[in-house]
XYZ file of C-alpha atoms in Angstrom:
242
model
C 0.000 0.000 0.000
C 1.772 3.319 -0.977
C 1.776 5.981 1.894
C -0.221 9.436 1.340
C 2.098 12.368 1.652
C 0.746 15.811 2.903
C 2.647 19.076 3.054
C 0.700 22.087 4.822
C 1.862 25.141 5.889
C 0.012 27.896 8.377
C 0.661 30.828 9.283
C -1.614 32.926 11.593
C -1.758 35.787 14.149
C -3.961 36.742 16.762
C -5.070 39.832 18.545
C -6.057 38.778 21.973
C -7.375 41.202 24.395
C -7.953 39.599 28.055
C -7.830 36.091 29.190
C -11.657 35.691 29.800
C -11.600 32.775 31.186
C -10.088 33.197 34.613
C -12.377 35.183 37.425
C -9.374 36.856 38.581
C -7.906 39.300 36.106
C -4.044 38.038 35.267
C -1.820 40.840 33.621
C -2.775 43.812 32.304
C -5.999 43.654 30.086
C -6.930 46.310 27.406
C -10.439 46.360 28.510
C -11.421 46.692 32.009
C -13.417 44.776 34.686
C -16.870 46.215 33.819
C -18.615 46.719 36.994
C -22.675 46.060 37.279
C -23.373 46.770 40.456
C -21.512 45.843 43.842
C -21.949 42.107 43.578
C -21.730 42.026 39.594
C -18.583 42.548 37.450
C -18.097 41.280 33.875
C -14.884 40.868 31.853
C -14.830 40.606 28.442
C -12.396 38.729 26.283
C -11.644 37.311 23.087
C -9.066 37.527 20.273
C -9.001 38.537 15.966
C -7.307 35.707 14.493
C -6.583 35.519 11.073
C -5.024 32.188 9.462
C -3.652 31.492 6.246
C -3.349 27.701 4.838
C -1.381 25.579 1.944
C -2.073 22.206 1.669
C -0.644 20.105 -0.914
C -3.242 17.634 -1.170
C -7.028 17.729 -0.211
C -7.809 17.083 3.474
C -10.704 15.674 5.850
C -11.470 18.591 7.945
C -13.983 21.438 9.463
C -14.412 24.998 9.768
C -13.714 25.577 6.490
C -10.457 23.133 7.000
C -8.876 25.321 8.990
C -9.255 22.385 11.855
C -7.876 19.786 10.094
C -8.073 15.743 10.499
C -5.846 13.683 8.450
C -5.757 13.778 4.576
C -8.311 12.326 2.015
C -7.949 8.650 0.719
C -6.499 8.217 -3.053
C -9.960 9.276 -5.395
C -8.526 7.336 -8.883
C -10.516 9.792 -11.926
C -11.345 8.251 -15.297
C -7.729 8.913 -16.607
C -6.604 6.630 -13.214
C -4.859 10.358 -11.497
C -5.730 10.731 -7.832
C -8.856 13.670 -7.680
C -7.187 14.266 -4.223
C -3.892 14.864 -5.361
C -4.505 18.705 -5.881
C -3.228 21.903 -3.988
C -5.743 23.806 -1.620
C -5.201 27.208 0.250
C -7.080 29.248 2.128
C -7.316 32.963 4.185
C -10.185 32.748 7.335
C -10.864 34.994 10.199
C -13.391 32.448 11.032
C -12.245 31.293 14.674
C -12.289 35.102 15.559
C -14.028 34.661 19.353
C -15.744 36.957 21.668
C -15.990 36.309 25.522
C -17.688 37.467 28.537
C -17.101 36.185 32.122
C -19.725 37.581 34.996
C -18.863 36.594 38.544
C -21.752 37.412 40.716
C -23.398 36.627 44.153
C -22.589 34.627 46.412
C -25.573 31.343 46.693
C -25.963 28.979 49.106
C -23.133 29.671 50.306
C -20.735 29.392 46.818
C -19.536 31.801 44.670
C -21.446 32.590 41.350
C -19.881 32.984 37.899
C -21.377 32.120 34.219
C -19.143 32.584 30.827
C -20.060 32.849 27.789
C -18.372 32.338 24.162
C -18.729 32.246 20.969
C -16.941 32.077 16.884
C -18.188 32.857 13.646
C -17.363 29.525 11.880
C -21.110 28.318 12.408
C -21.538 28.040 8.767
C -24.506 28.602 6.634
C -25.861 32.122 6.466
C -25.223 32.853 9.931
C -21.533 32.184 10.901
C -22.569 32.708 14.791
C -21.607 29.835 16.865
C -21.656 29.104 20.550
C -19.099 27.713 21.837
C -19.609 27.863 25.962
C -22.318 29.071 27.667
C -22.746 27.793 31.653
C -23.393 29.026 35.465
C -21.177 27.739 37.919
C -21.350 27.585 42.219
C -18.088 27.119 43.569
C -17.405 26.215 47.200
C -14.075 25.413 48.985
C -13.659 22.090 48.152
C -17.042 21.233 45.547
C -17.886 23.133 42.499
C -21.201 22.579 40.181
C -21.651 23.568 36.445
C -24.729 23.670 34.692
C -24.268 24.383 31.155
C -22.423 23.899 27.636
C -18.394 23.468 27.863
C -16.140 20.848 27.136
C -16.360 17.651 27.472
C -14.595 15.985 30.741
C -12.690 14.119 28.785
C -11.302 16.944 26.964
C -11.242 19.088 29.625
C -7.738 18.208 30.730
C -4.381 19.626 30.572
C -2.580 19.492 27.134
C 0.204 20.912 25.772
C -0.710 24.323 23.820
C -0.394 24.112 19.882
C -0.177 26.394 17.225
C -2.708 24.736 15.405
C -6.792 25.287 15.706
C -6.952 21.117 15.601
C -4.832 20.980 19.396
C -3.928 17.470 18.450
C -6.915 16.022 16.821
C -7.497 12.674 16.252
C -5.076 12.152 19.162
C -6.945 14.369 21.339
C -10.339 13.828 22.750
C -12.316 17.368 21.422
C -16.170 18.228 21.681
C -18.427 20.728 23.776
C -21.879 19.609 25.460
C -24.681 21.017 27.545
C -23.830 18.825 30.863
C -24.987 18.891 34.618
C -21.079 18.733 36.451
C -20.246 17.988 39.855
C -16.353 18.489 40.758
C -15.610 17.555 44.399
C -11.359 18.190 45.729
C -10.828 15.771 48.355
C -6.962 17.480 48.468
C -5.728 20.245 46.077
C -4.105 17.040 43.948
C -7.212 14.690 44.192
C -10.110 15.305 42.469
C -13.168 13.677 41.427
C -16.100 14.639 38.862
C -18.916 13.326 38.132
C -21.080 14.906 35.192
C -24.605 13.392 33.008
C -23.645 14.832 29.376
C -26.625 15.580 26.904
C -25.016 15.835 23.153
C -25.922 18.784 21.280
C -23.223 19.438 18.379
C -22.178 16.331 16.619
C -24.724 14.058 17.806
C -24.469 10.285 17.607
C -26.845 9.136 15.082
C -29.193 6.181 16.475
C -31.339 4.891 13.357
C -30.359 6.986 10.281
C -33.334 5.833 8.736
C -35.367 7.543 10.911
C -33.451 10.135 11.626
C -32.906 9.571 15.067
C -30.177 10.795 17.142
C -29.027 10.346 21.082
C -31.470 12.507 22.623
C -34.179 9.922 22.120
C -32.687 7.990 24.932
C -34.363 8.085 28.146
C -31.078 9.093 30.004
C -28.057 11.411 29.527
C -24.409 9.617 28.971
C -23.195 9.687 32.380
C -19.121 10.006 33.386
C -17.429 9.576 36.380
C -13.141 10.815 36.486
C -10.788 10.574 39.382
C -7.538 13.028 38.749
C -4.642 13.317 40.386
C -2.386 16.415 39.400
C 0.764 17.231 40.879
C 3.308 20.521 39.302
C 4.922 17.880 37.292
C 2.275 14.934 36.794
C -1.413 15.136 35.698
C -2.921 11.242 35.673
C -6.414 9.928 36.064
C -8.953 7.280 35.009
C -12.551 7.880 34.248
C -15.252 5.998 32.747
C -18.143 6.448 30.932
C -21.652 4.580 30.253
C -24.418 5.566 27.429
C -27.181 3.723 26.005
């Protein structure tokens, strides 16, 4: 079997203007801590990112290819070339994001926060896409998140990439509405426990009829021990579905 050779090259910048995603502020942001009231501040985030693409041979991919898989199988035309053998390149602002991060009140006895995000490589007419959107309570040693974020099995540490794809297919990646409990039994032990509803890239059931996961009478439910340490992150977790 002869091996499939790809060459692609990307180049991209980005214009990031607060890390939205911690409470805290960290650093110096361009745009301040907006202030609601006493109990209510919001900081915005996000970042312009602009990529450009060369690939020397047509890939399997998404948004636009930008996040790219692997490349496509040899497509033999009438003449017996490979259809696939071609060159492909691209310029997309399309994973451009926009943030917001509200901490809030303290209830029953936690601290409130919700976050949300979104891109603009939704597709279709409207490129609008949501990416996170949840509430959290946080206590000392429990926290509970209602709401659309990652995945608990990619939401772990991993090394940072230049890429969009952060290491796919060798990286678990998806987003879901899910109902998380995170308990720390010491700051290096942890346990979660989370029932997962699937709303992009749902599992397809009967294609006939067109029926995906959410006809089941129960969420996909996950359970995760971690143990992290300055120098070693290691769990196991476990997952059932119907």
């Amino acid at each position: 079997m002869r091996k499939i050779k790809i060459f692609t090259l990307s180049l991209f910048s980005f214009f990031s203007f607060s890390h939205a995603q911690d409470i805290e502020p960290t650093g110096k942001s361009l745009l301040p801590i907006v202030s609601l009231n006493q109990d209510i501040r919001v900081k915005f985030g996000g970042f312009v990112r602009a990529e450009y693409y060369a690939d020397s041979r047509e890939i399997v991919g998404a948004i636009d290819d930008l996040f790219g898989f692997f490349p496509e199988n040899k497509r033999p035309g009438a003449d017996g070339k490979d259809l696939n053998n071609v060159f492909r390149h691209n310029f997309s602002t399309q994973t451009t994001r926009f943030s917001a991060l509200f901490s809030g009140v303290n209830f029953l006895n936690a601290r409130s926060s919700a976050y949300f995000e979104f891109d603009f490589s939704g597709g279709n007419s409207v490129n609008v896409r949501l990416r996170h959107a949840w509430a959290k309570l946080t206590w000392n040693k429990s926290e509970l998140l209602l709401g659309k974020t990652w995945n608990p099995m990619a939401d772990i540490t991993f090394p940072n990439v230049g890429g969009l794809h952060t290491g796919v297919p060798f990286r678990p990646f998806g987003r879901g509405d899910q109902i998380r409990f995170t308990y720390n039994f010491t700051p290096r032990y942890q346990l979660l426990v989370a029932g997962l509803f699937q709303t992009e890239h749902r599992s397809v059931m009967d294609p006939s009829a067109l029926t995906d996961i959410r006809a089941n009478p129960a969420p996909d439910f996950h359970l995760q021990f971690r143990y992290h340490s300055p120098t070693l992150f290691a769990g196991i977790a476990s997952e059932y579905k119907i």
